[in-house]
Amino acid sequence: MVEGGSLAQVRNIGIMAHIDAGKTTTTERILYYTGRSHKMGEVHDGTAVMDWMEQEQERGITITSAATTCFWRQHRINIIDTPGHVDFTVEVERCLRVLDGVIAVFCAVGGVEPQSETVWRQADHYRIPRIAFVNKMDRIGADFDRVVGEIETQLGACPVSVTLPVGSEDTFTGIVDLIEQKLLIFDEKTQGETVLVNEVPEALRSKSSAARLYLLEKLADFDEGIMEKYLENQDISPIEIRSALRKATCLLKVVPVLCGSAFKNKGIQLLLDAVADYLPSPLDVPPVEGPDKDGVLLIRKADSQEPFCALVFKLQTDVFVGTLAFIRVYSGELKTGSRVFNPRKQKKEKISKLIKLHANKREEIDSISAGDIGAVVGLKFASTGDTLCMEGDSIVLESMDFPEPVIGIAIEAKTKADEIKLAESLDKIACEDPTFRVSRNEDTGQKIISGMGELHLEIIVDRLVREFKVSANVGTPQVAYKETITRSAQGEGRFQTQAIGKEQYGHVVVQFEPIERSGGVKFENKVNEELIPALYLKAIEKGIRDSLDSGPLIGYPMTDLCVQLVGGSYDEEHSTEMAFGVAAALACRKAAAEAGAVLLEPVMAVEVVAPEDYLGEVINDLNKKNAQIEAVEAARNLQVVKARVPLAQMFGYSTTLRSATQGRASFTMQFEAFAEVSSRQAEAIIHKIRGV
């Protein structure tokens, strides 16, 4: 636990933001000021501690979430630095699942950007308290008030400033602490370590007093003690303000907003104070709960005396130790050498080694207690989202949902010797990454790897070469289409055969019904036990789902339909589960052929930011890509174009956009939904894939 402290002094926090808002630089400064590292790493030099992968250092972006621990004011702060690029949203998702609080970093120039909104919604989903840090106040175009306004209007939050910048751009010289009513100047000669505390200058008193008054007004809405003193014009002490602000932050009522410049070493100490003062400890968040094997809801409090319970939130392949399983311990204590139970897999595991992480460095420890984050070496059966508990216990914590891949490429080993190595390496990566899939094209026999975007697959191929030493040829990116139905249809399947001296019999009638988009595949049983006994239902459902993995058009998975079991028969003597599974698959093939199958393609939400001079070129190019332009908005001397574009049209768009705008425009895109492909386009796609 905390050196000389308690669970109340633990903070499990994440740092999240849009790409290039300064998350990793902020984390580097936090590590420096807390004494965790003795030299400030820089992203642009490839020396950032938390960006330890070669691919991260070369590209200057965060790809994988990195964990570390540091200490500030007797508080243990477990930090996870998450990626900002949309292709790696799953990294943010699985980290948020186990965090108690978040620092949301915003660029003072860019403000609330597309990925800022995405990660904010993810944090809303898990009900995680946040503090906001408006970074890059030294940059040209920095505007603190505008960013605070965007946090309120675009994110639907209630931001309250607890600091104010003194100047902006090249005149950004210091920060006003509204709670202590002091001016803080960060000495550049000592890399910001020496903080000079002065009185607020006369020129700034009016603005700082108004901002402090607004802060107190907001807190009065949530705290009766503050309200009474505020209405009676009594002095409210900094301790009272911090206490009320902490309570309101933990209840998700307000978001404290701070400012600074991580790169120029200004404002990080105040940010660390805010983490300790306002973000929750494991004791401040509701206890976790989950059903046992009988469906009884069990509750586990953040206490080392409670039965052990933890969640595996990430797996990572390590060249030296094998698989590392990142875990968040919610209750009890886990010790080296102990045994745990995985209720999802119904498997027991032995804990051979426990590790505390500092980016890619490791420190062996003897135990991990409630409220802490660490890693386990050598788990054989665990996967992302699994629960670990005591032997004899069977609590299952809420798992995580991951999006389906939207893009794939063919891959093959260059030599016969590399084939086994390639298969093993892809299995390891698929085990690590829930949004990565490996499949085989039945028509061509090719191995297909699928992921969330071009960069995602580019990184995986890069890892295969460097990390796993596999030589492979890769094809061009292919869209991961899906198939669905447009009308009701019925299919009958009868399986009757003589096998190994025993007759087998199964007879199934299914009804296909289209359902709403993103509805997935649903199965409903409409027959009674007299027609088909319940013991065969599991085999029938499996046969149905397996058959729907390959649709009637070009073999893509089927989705957005309800399969109803409406008839059939069984033979008391000869019916088997296998026979019913085969009969169900036969019935599905017949129904699918009659149900008016159509092709679905992934459509991306695209946002292009470009100077006004290039707006025409950008819109013309998007129109050529069958885009639906949804909005064009002016923002800070730039034009923001929002559109929905089929993914198939977006390959290589970054190069096209750079050429059309002389490198002055940028874009972001993320998966939005699957939409029906027009019959003319579908025909062309089918011909291309079938090679006819």
XYZ file of C-alpha atoms in Angstrom:
692
model
C 0.000 0.000 0.000
C 1.042 3.644 0.111
C 4.248 4.271 2.037
C 2.966 5.497 5.382
C -0.542 5.890 3.950
C -3.798 4.056 3.371
C -6.226 3.091 0.643
C -7.736 6.588 0.917
C -4.458 7.908 -0.492
C -4.457 5.759 -3.637
C -5.445 7.262 -6.999
C -5.980 5.057 -10.060
C -6.095 7.542 -12.904
C -5.885 7.626 -16.666
C -4.747 10.399 -18.980
C -6.908 10.673 -22.097
C -7.333 13.101 -24.977
C -7.464 13.638 -28.720
C -4.267 12.767 -30.570
C -1.527 15.422 -30.154
C -3.191 17.246 -27.231
C -0.115 16.525 -25.095
C -1.091 13.487 -22.981
C 2.295 11.801 -23.052
C 4.224 15.062 -22.474
C 1.957 15.781 -19.480
C 2.646 12.284 -18.124
C 6.404 12.752 -18.603
C 6.298 15.965 -16.534
C 4.251 14.242 -13.824
C 6.893 11.490 -13.597
C 9.659 14.092 -13.397
C 8.091 16.248 -10.683
C 7.133 13.218 -8.579
C 10.707 11.923 -8.798
C 9.734 8.793 -10.735
C 12.109 9.743 -13.566
C 15.117 12.038 -13.373
C 15.096 13.355 -16.912
C 12.200 14.739 -18.916
C 11.509 12.603 -21.967
C 10.171 14.266 -25.104
C 7.750 12.753 -27.628
C 9.340 14.540 -30.606
C 12.785 13.163 -29.672
C 11.453 9.622 -29.211
C 12.650 9.676 -25.572
C 9.286 9.671 -23.772
C 9.322 7.003 -21.039
C 5.671 6.052 -21.614
C 6.056 5.731 -25.413
C 8.457 2.794 -25.177
C 7.505 0.884 -28.346
C 9.723 1.539 -31.386
C 6.603 2.245 -33.459
C 5.497 4.915 -30.946
C 8.903 6.592 -30.903
C 9.098 6.729 -34.700
C 5.564 8.082 -35.209
C 5.438 10.344 -32.144
C 2.074 8.893 -31.086
C 0.872 6.612 -28.291
C -0.245 3.194 -29.546
C -0.467 1.036 -26.436
C -1.533 2.146 -22.976
C 1.407 2.239 -20.561
C 1.119 1.983 -16.775
C 3.303 3.435 -14.053
C 3.214 4.416 -10.387
C 4.452 7.591 -8.699
C 4.004 9.389 -5.361
C 2.841 12.929 -4.589
C 2.013 14.335 -1.140
C 1.966 10.817 0.391
C -0.488 9.664 -2.288
C 0.236 6.666 -4.506
C -0.826 7.544 -8.051
C -1.206 4.662 -10.510
C -1.241 6.249 -13.975
C -2.260 4.814 -17.341
C -1.352 6.917 -20.397
C -3.829 5.994 -23.145
C -3.658 6.437 -26.953
C -5.453 9.284 -28.718
C -5.714 7.800 -32.219
C -9.152 6.430 -33.084
C -7.705 3.099 -34.320
C -6.683 2.354 -30.724
C -9.894 3.380 -28.964
C -10.125 -0.102 -27.462
C -6.997 0.662 -25.424
C -8.850 3.591 -23.853
C -12.008 1.528 -23.340
C -10.365 -1.283 -21.417
C -8.314 1.073 -19.267
C -11.311 3.236 -18.359
C -13.068 0.062 -17.205
C -10.652 -0.215 -14.260
C -9.855 3.431 -13.456
C -11.350 5.558 -10.677
C -10.565 8.974 -12.153
C -9.331 10.647 -15.316
C -7.298 13.661 -16.391
C -8.790 14.832 -19.694
C -6.166 16.851 -21.584
C -7.354 19.469 -24.090
C -5.218 21.474 -26.485
C -5.723 25.193 -25.802
C -5.729 25.768 -29.564
C -7.684 22.743 -30.803
C -10.173 22.653 -27.912
C -12.695 19.816 -27.909
C -11.745 17.646 -30.903
C -13.446 14.494 -32.289
C -11.496 11.946 -30.254
C -11.937 14.148 -27.146
C -15.686 13.567 -27.545
C -15.237 9.825 -28.051
C -13.140 9.266 -24.922
C -15.402 11.608 -22.916
C -18.432 9.467 -23.857
C -16.495 6.358 -22.854
C -15.786 7.913 -19.456
C -19.488 8.851 -19.163
C -20.378 5.205 -19.810
C -18.238 4.041 -16.876
C -19.282 7.060 -14.731
C -15.698 8.159 -14.078
C -14.999 11.511 -12.353
C -12.747 13.812 -14.386
C -10.557 16.850 -14.084
C -9.660 18.815 -17.225
C -6.227 20.186 -18.077
C -6.100 22.820 -20.821
C -2.591 22.279 -22.171
C -0.407 24.236 -24.641
C -1.365 27.676 -23.306
C 1.923 28.919 -24.821
C 0.872 28.036 -28.397
C -0.319 30.588 -30.986
C -4.128 30.637 -30.938
C -4.453 29.396 -27.332
C -7.757 30.441 -25.753
C -8.589 29.086 -22.279
C -12.104 30.564 -22.031
C -13.143 29.157 -25.408
C -12.005 25.636 -24.447
C -13.914 25.808 -21.139
C -16.989 26.893 -23.116
C -16.592 23.958 -25.542
C -16.321 21.499 -22.639
C -19.730 22.755 -21.500
C -21.491 22.995 -24.883
C -19.967 20.062 -26.792
C -19.450 17.579 -23.964
C -22.465 18.513 -21.851
C -20.274 18.831 -18.734
C -20.266 21.422 -15.953
C -16.701 22.827 -16.031
C -15.495 25.055 -13.169
C -12.147 26.813 -13.472
C -9.901 26.412 -10.433
C -6.998 28.189 -12.136
C -6.709 31.013 -14.663
C -3.867 31.616 -17.136
C -1.912 34.837 -16.945
C -1.647 35.758 -20.625
C -1.558 33.279 -23.504
C 0.662 32.348 -26.448
C 4.124 33.910 -25.949
C 2.793 36.095 -23.090
C 1.740 33.066 -20.987
C 3.751 33.793 -17.846
C 1.947 32.247 -14.895
C -1.223 30.854 -13.338
C -3.704 32.280 -10.839
C -4.819 29.756 -8.203
C -8.453 30.771 -7.639
C -8.824 28.768 -4.439
C -5.766 30.206 -2.648
C -6.068 33.529 -4.553
C -2.365 33.541 -5.360
C -0.294 34.088 -8.512
C 2.126 31.245 -9.322
C 5.194 31.770 -11.515
C 7.160 28.671 -12.637
C 10.899 29.343 -12.736
C 12.250 28.356 -16.166
C 15.842 28.091 -14.857
C 14.836 25.132 -12.640
C 12.582 23.547 -15.316
C 9.525 24.719 -13.418
C 10.482 22.954 -10.156
C 10.742 26.250 -8.268
C 7.333 27.876 -7.977
C 7.230 31.528 -6.944
C 4.051 32.462 -5.043
C 2.897 36.109 -5.255
C -0.229 38.131 -4.635
C -2.636 38.453 -7.555
C -1.746 41.683 -9.428
C -4.278 44.528 -9.457
C -4.831 44.119 -13.215
C -6.004 40.542 -12.749
C -8.053 40.918 -9.555
C -11.343 41.739 -11.222
C -11.206 38.708 -13.563
C -9.963 36.303 -10.875
C -12.584 37.501 -8.359
C -15.373 36.962 -10.912
C -14.049 33.476 -11.735
C -13.804 32.590 -8.016
C -17.345 33.849 -7.453
C -18.605 31.643 -10.299
C -16.788 28.652 -8.737
C -18.467 29.299 -5.375
C -21.885 29.716 -7.028
C -21.536 26.326 -8.679
C -20.371 24.640 -5.468
C -23.258 26.230 -3.531
C -25.618 24.163 -5.692
C -24.100 20.962 -4.291
C -22.992 21.886 -0.769
C -25.276 23.410 1.884
C -22.377 24.662 4.019
C -20.942 26.615 1.071
C -24.427 27.890 0.187
C -25.073 29.281 3.694
C -21.740 31.083 3.863
C -22.086 32.321 0.280
C -25.560 33.784 0.915
C -24.396 35.407 4.169
C -21.259 36.857 2.522
C -18.987 34.978 4.925
C -15.432 33.980 4.051
C -15.105 30.452 2.693
C -11.755 28.812 3.423
C -9.694 26.973 0.791
C -10.161 23.746 2.803
C -13.960 24.079 2.602
C -13.814 24.828 -1.139
C -11.606 21.797 -1.820
C -13.823 19.532 0.261
C -16.977 20.661 -1.595
C -15.198 20.475 -4.967
C -14.003 16.936 -4.257
C -17.518 15.831 -3.314
C -19.064 17.425 -6.440
C -16.341 15.948 -8.695
C -16.761 12.427 -7.300
C -20.535 12.706 -7.834
C -19.914 13.737 -11.492
C -21.602 17.101 -10.865
C -18.650 19.293 -11.887
C -15.338 19.058 -13.758
C -12.499 21.138 -12.224
C -10.514 22.813 -15.024
C -6.820 23.690 -14.772
C -4.444 25.189 -17.297
C -0.771 25.131 -18.157
C 1.887 24.143 -20.655
C 3.380 20.706 -20.075
C 6.115 21.287 -22.651
C 7.144 24.563 -20.958
C 6.896 22.953 -17.467
C 4.080 25.179 -16.214
C 1.110 24.058 -14.136
C 1.946 20.368 -13.570
C 2.338 20.661 -9.774
C -1.148 22.190 -9.561
C -2.471 19.329 -11.690
C -0.915 16.789 -9.306
C -2.467 18.617 -6.351
C -5.841 18.428 -8.110
C -5.444 14.651 -8.603
C -4.850 14.236 -4.869
C -7.540 16.737 -3.839
C -10.441 16.019 -6.206
C -10.216 12.604 -7.845
C -11.611 9.614 -5.923
C -9.731 6.906 -4.089
C -10.880 3.261 -4.385
C -12.906 3.900 -1.215
C -14.872 6.726 -2.882
C -16.223 4.686 -5.784
C -19.102 2.202 -5.432
C -18.051 -1.380 -4.599
C -17.971 -3.768 -7.548
C -20.676 -6.368 -7.949
C -21.366 -9.396 -10.076
C -23.405 -12.590 -10.102
C -22.148 -15.952 -8.845
C -22.814 -19.277 -10.608
C -26.381 -19.309 -9.233
C -27.134 -15.755 -10.369
C -26.951 -14.335 -6.828
C -25.499 -10.788 -6.856
C -22.279 -10.549 -4.837
C -20.688 -7.270 -3.685
C -16.971 -6.767 -3.124
C -15.720 -3.722 -1.193
C -12.286 -2.147 -1.612
C -10.787 -3.865 1.407
C -7.830 -6.239 1.651
C -9.784 -8.319 4.205
C -12.572 -9.069 1.693
C -12.452 -12.193 -0.549
C -10.032 -11.678 -3.460
C -11.531 -10.350 -6.697
C -9.778 -8.791 -9.732
C -10.414 -8.011 -13.389
C -7.988 -8.785 -16.233
C -8.207 -5.635 -18.367
C -5.321 -6.161 -20.768
C -2.969 -8.849 -22.040
C 0.468 -8.081 -23.437
C 3.011 -10.386 -25.029
C 6.486 -9.972 -23.585
C 9.546 -11.392 -25.342
C 11.216 -12.283 -22.028
C 8.429 -13.490 -19.717
C 5.615 -14.544 -22.090
C 2.129 -13.174 -21.479
C 1.599 -10.340 -19.006
C -1.945 -9.980 -17.661
C -2.698 -6.471 -16.386
C -5.128 -6.674 -13.456
C -7.048 -4.294 -11.233
C -7.562 -5.774 -7.758
C -10.948 -4.701 -6.390
C -10.953 -6.624 -3.110
C -8.731 -8.881 -1.018
C -5.056 -9.506 -1.662
C -3.187 -11.538 -4.280
C 0.139 -13.127 -3.292
C 2.841 -14.844 -5.319
C 2.366 -18.604 -5.257
C -1.360 -18.437 -4.520
C -4.062 -20.051 -6.670
C -6.951 -18.214 -8.290
C -10.107 -19.257 -10.140
C -11.356 -17.912 -13.482
C -15.171 -18.399 -13.376
C -15.687 -17.534 -17.080
C -13.274 -20.217 -18.223
C -13.913 -22.509 -15.233
C -10.152 -22.861 -14.840
C -7.723 -22.659 -11.918
C -4.455 -20.758 -12.296
C -1.308 -20.497 -10.203
C 0.250 -17.053 -9.661
C 3.938 -17.570 -10.409
C 5.056 -13.942 -10.463
C 3.576 -10.501 -9.691
C 4.918 -7.293 -11.212
C 4.579 -3.533 -10.769
C 4.984 -1.704 -14.065
C 6.819 1.421 -15.103
C 6.215 1.586 -18.874
C 8.323 -1.336 -20.177
C 10.371 -1.739 -16.972
C 9.298 -4.297 -14.394
C 9.642 -4.640 -10.643
C 8.833 -7.963 -8.973
C 6.608 -7.744 -5.899
C 5.189 -10.261 -3.418
C 1.550 -9.121 -3.384
C -1.045 -6.765 -4.849
C -3.809 -5.449 -2.570
C -7.312 -4.084 -3.051
C -7.408 -0.849 -5.031
C -4.091 -1.456 -6.795
C -3.076 -2.143 -10.402
C -0.337 -4.572 -11.419
C 0.487 -7.474 -13.707
C 0.587 -11.257 -13.424
C 3.035 -13.405 -15.372
C 2.103 -16.773 -16.807
C -1.702 -16.989 -16.744
C -2.610 -19.735 -19.239
C -6.353 -19.304 -19.713
C -7.195 -15.633 -18.997
C -8.346 -13.223 -21.680
C -9.303 -9.536 -21.621
C -12.401 -8.964 -19.465
C -12.047 -12.134 -17.363
C -12.594 -12.114 -13.605
C -10.107 -13.701 -11.190
C -11.327 -14.693 -7.729
C -10.597 -17.074 -4.858
C -10.887 -20.830 -5.321
C -14.428 -21.773 -4.331
C -15.746 -18.335 -5.306
C -17.501 -17.658 -8.623
C -18.221 -13.913 -8.874
C -18.196 -12.626 -12.475
C -17.593 -8.888 -12.902
C -19.102 -6.977 -15.828
C -16.961 -7.619 -18.892
C -16.233 -5.280 -21.798
C -17.781 -5.005 -25.249
C -15.413 -4.435 -28.157
C -16.243 -3.175 -31.655
C -16.027 -5.465 -34.668
C -13.076 -4.962 -37.080
C -13.894 -2.942 -40.196
C -10.832 -3.473 -42.384
C -8.778 -6.511 -43.382
C -5.705 -7.455 -45.396
C -4.432 -10.750 -46.745
C -1.150 -11.945 -45.234
C 1.087 -14.906 -46.024
C 4.484 -16.090 -44.837
C 7.373 -15.507 -47.268
C 8.871 -18.925 -46.643
C 7.625 -22.336 -45.516
C 9.707 -21.957 -42.348
C 7.858 -18.761 -41.421
C 4.350 -20.289 -41.700
C 4.204 -21.801 -38.201
C 5.941 -18.730 -36.742
C 3.383 -16.438 -38.430
C 0.428 -18.446 -37.113
C 1.831 -18.448 -33.566
C 2.626 -14.716 -33.668
C -0.852 -13.797 -34.961
C -2.420 -15.906 -32.196
C -0.400 -13.985 -29.597
C -1.439 -10.612 -31.022
C -5.111 -11.707 -31.242
C -4.908 -12.773 -27.587
C -3.612 -9.295 -26.671
C -5.973 -7.258 -28.827
C -9.749 -7.957 -28.745
C -10.325 -5.839 -31.899
C -7.878 -7.869 -33.996
C -9.120 -10.970 -35.826
C -7.456 -13.704 -37.868
C -9.566 -15.696 -40.347
C -9.206 -17.707 -43.549
C -10.856 -16.946 -46.881
C -12.446 -20.267 -47.840
C -12.446 -19.410 -51.566
C -8.804 -18.376 -51.900
C -7.296 -20.113 -48.863
C -5.662 -16.798 -47.846
C -5.147 -15.806 -44.216
C -6.940 -12.505 -43.492
C -6.078 -10.208 -40.593
C -8.696 -7.616 -39.628
C -8.595 -4.526 -37.416
C -9.958 -1.053 -36.712
C -8.107 0.938 -39.370
C -5.131 1.189 -41.707
C -2.782 2.374 -38.946
C -3.908 -0.446 -36.652
C -2.982 -3.088 -39.260
C 0.201 -1.233 -40.231
C 1.411 -1.407 -36.610
C 0.567 -5.123 -36.378
C 2.502 -5.930 -39.564
C 5.399 -3.836 -38.245
C 5.359 -5.789 -34.970
C 5.386 -9.104 -36.824
C 8.624 -8.105 -38.562
C 10.433 -6.437 -35.641
C 9.131 -8.060 -32.488
C 8.276 -11.568 -33.703
C 10.914 -11.733 -36.489
C 8.441 -13.041 -39.087
C 8.860 -12.343 -42.811
C 5.448 -11.889 -44.459
C 3.829 -10.515 -47.603
C 0.710 -8.395 -47.136
C -2.016 -7.482 -49.597
C -3.891 -4.225 -50.023
C -6.502 -3.307 -47.362
C -9.961 -4.826 -47.833
C -13.234 -3.683 -46.299
C -14.875 -6.077 -43.822
C -18.368 -6.220 -45.320
C -21.369 -7.926 -43.740
C -24.554 -9.404 -45.149
C -28.149 -9.085 -43.968
C -31.678 -9.879 -45.165
C -34.499 -7.666 -46.441
C -37.535 -9.930 -46.051
C -38.939 -12.831 -44.062
C -38.127 -16.341 -45.257
C -38.467 -19.887 -44.040
C -36.096 -22.813 -44.397
C -36.356 -26.496 -43.538
C -33.434 -28.782 -42.801
C -33.610 -32.532 -42.328
C -30.575 -34.623 -41.467
C -30.948 -38.395 -41.507
C -27.972 -40.672 -41.963
C -26.412 -43.950 -40.959
C -23.041 -43.393 -39.298
C -20.788 -45.887 -37.518
C -23.618 -48.375 -37.274
C -25.988 -45.807 -35.729
C -28.774 -43.904 -37.413
C -28.908 -40.137 -36.690
C -31.905 -37.885 -37.120
C -32.616 -34.156 -36.805
C -35.329 -32.019 -38.360
C -35.526 -28.216 -38.022
C -37.687 -25.438 -39.514
C -36.464 -21.850 -39.079
C -37.970 -18.454 -39.852
C -35.723 -15.486 -40.756
C -36.924 -11.984 -39.829
C -35.000 -8.726 -40.530
C -34.362 -6.495 -37.490
C -32.953 -2.995 -36.928
C -29.346 -2.059 -37.801
C -26.724 -2.997 -35.184
C -29.162 -5.598 -33.871
C -26.719 -8.475 -34.394
C -28.088 -12.022 -34.571
C -30.941 -13.050 -32.290
C -32.266 -16.559 -31.704
C -35.800 -17.328 -30.492
C -37.347 -20.699 -29.754
C -41.030 -20.870 -30.782
C -41.561 -24.637 -30.444
C -42.595 -26.672 -27.433
C -40.783 -29.664 -25.975
C -43.112 -32.130 -27.663
C -41.691 -31.152 -31.060
C -38.043 -30.662 -30.059
C -36.787 -31.354 -26.501
C -34.840 -28.542 -24.767
C -31.646 -30.616 -24.637
C -31.184 -30.086 -28.409
C -31.707 -26.297 -28.376
C -28.073 -25.451 -27.624
C -26.873 -27.546 -30.573
C -29.512 -25.977 -32.841
C -28.497 -22.434 -31.854
C -24.812 -23.254 -32.398
C -25.606 -24.712 -35.836
C -27.540 -21.542 -36.721
C -24.824 -19.146 -35.552
C -22.041 -21.140 -37.225
C -23.912 -21.148 -40.543
C -24.476 -17.378 -40.339
C -20.713 -16.800 -40.252
C -20.869 -17.145 -44.029
C -23.670 -15.367 -45.921
C -25.152 -16.393 -49.296
C -23.724 -13.492 -51.351
C -19.946 -13.674 -50.926
C -19.458 -15.432 -47.611
C -19.319 -12.446 -45.238
C -20.899 -12.835 -41.757
C -24.643 -12.205 -41.571
C -26.092 -9.718 -39.096
C -29.238 -7.790 -38.152
C -31.649 -10.712 -38.269
C -33.726 -12.782 -35.888
C -33.761 -16.549 -36.425
C -36.844 -18.216 -34.972
C -37.084 -21.950 -34.468
C -40.689 -22.552 -35.607
C -40.891 -26.283 -36.294
C -39.178 -29.619 -36.574
C -39.339 -33.130 -35.206
C -37.199 -35.619 -33.351
C -36.806 -39.330 -33.015
C -36.567 -40.539 -29.443
C -34.163 -43.301 -30.395
C -32.043 -41.788 -33.159
C -31.911 -37.989 -32.603
C -28.530 -36.530 -31.586
C -27.170 -33.053 -30.916
C -24.907 -33.328 -33.948
C -27.824 -34.198 -36.215
C -29.839 -31.193 -35.006
C -26.815 -28.895 -35.451
C -26.409 -30.030 -39.083
C -30.173 -29.783 -39.734
C -30.211 -26.221 -38.340
C -27.337 -25.208 -40.637
C -29.129 -26.712 -43.664
C -32.358 -24.871 -42.763
C -30.467 -21.572 -42.410
C -28.834 -21.908 -45.828
C -32.219 -22.428 -47.469
C -33.824 -19.504 -45.599
C -30.870 -17.183 -46.337
C -31.137 -17.943 -50.055
C -34.801 -16.829 -50.028
C -34.518 -13.815 -47.690
C -33.320 -11.175 -50.169
C -29.737 -10.933 -48.910
C -27.962 -7.581 -49.311
C -24.457 -6.341 -48.639
C -23.636 -3.970 -45.748
C -20.533 -1.786 -45.641
C -18.922 0.119 -42.769
C -19.599 3.867 -42.927
C -17.209 6.230 -41.155
C -17.884 9.523 -39.417
C -15.256 11.808 -40.969
C -14.269 15.277 -39.806
C -11.959 17.364 -42.003
C -10.399 20.579 -40.685
C -9.087 22.812 -43.473
C -8.330 26.480 -44.193
C -11.226 28.255 -45.912
C -9.236 28.577 -49.164
C -9.354 24.803 -49.615
C -12.966 24.195 -48.571
C -14.157 23.730 -52.180
C -11.474 21.121 -52.972
C -12.245 19.200 -49.772
C -16.007 19.072 -50.422
C -15.575 18.165 -54.098
C -13.268 15.304 -53.181
C -15.670 14.025 -50.506
C -18.569 14.151 -52.973
C -16.560 11.943 -55.360
C -16.302 9.450 -52.496
C -20.120 9.156 -52.142
C -19.980 11.141 -48.913
C -23.019 12.574 -47.161
C -21.966 16.066 -46.043
C -23.734 16.644 -42.731
C -22.346 20.021 -41.647
C -19.792 22.701 -42.477
C -18.845 24.869 -39.507
C -16.431 27.746 -39.029
C -13.944 27.331 -36.181
C -10.943 29.544 -35.450
C -10.263 30.734 -39.027
C -10.751 27.178 -40.249
C -13.627 25.248 -41.775
C -14.751 21.956 -40.236
C -16.518 19.557 -42.615
C -18.455 16.696 -41.033
C -19.475 13.832 -43.300
C -20.412 10.159 -43.449
C -18.244 8.266 -45.936
C -18.052 4.565 -46.888
C -14.801 3.101 -45.561
C -14.005 1.637 -48.999
C -13.595 5.210 -50.289
C -11.242 6.331 -47.513
C -8.140 4.236 -48.227
C -5.163 6.523 -48.791
C -7.216 9.632 -47.964
C -4.478 11.201 -45.838
C -2.207 11.423 -48.927
C -5.025 12.775 -51.121
C -5.936 15.425 -48.543
C -2.335 16.537 -48.066
C -1.884 16.927 -51.822
C -5.123 18.895 -52.258
C -4.411 21.319 -49.389
C -0.602 21.610 -49.466
C -0.478 19.729 -46.169
C -2.585 22.332 -44.319
C -5.676 20.176 -43.643
C -6.152 17.273 -41.254
C -8.883 14.725 -40.724
C -10.148 12.183 -38.227
C -12.511 9.313 -38.820
C -14.161 6.649 -36.764
C -16.582 3.828 -37.409
C -20.222 4.911 -37.163
C -22.473 2.145 -38.509
C -23.036 -0.477 -41.179
C -25.221 0.691 -44.079
C -26.719 -1.069 -47.104
C -24.704 -0.944 -50.320
C -26.615 0.060 -53.461
C -27.438 -2.850 -55.794
C -25.140 -1.491 -58.552
C -22.178 -1.156 -56.176
C -22.937 -4.506 -54.550
C -22.826 -6.185 -57.939
C -19.427 -4.639 -58.673
C -18.080 -5.684 -55.253
C -19.369 -9.262 -55.653
C -17.820 -9.533 -59.145
C -14.513 -8.185 -57.867
C -14.330 -10.509 -54.861
C -15.450 -13.585 -56.816
C -13.059 -12.631 -59.598
C -15.723 -12.898 -62.319
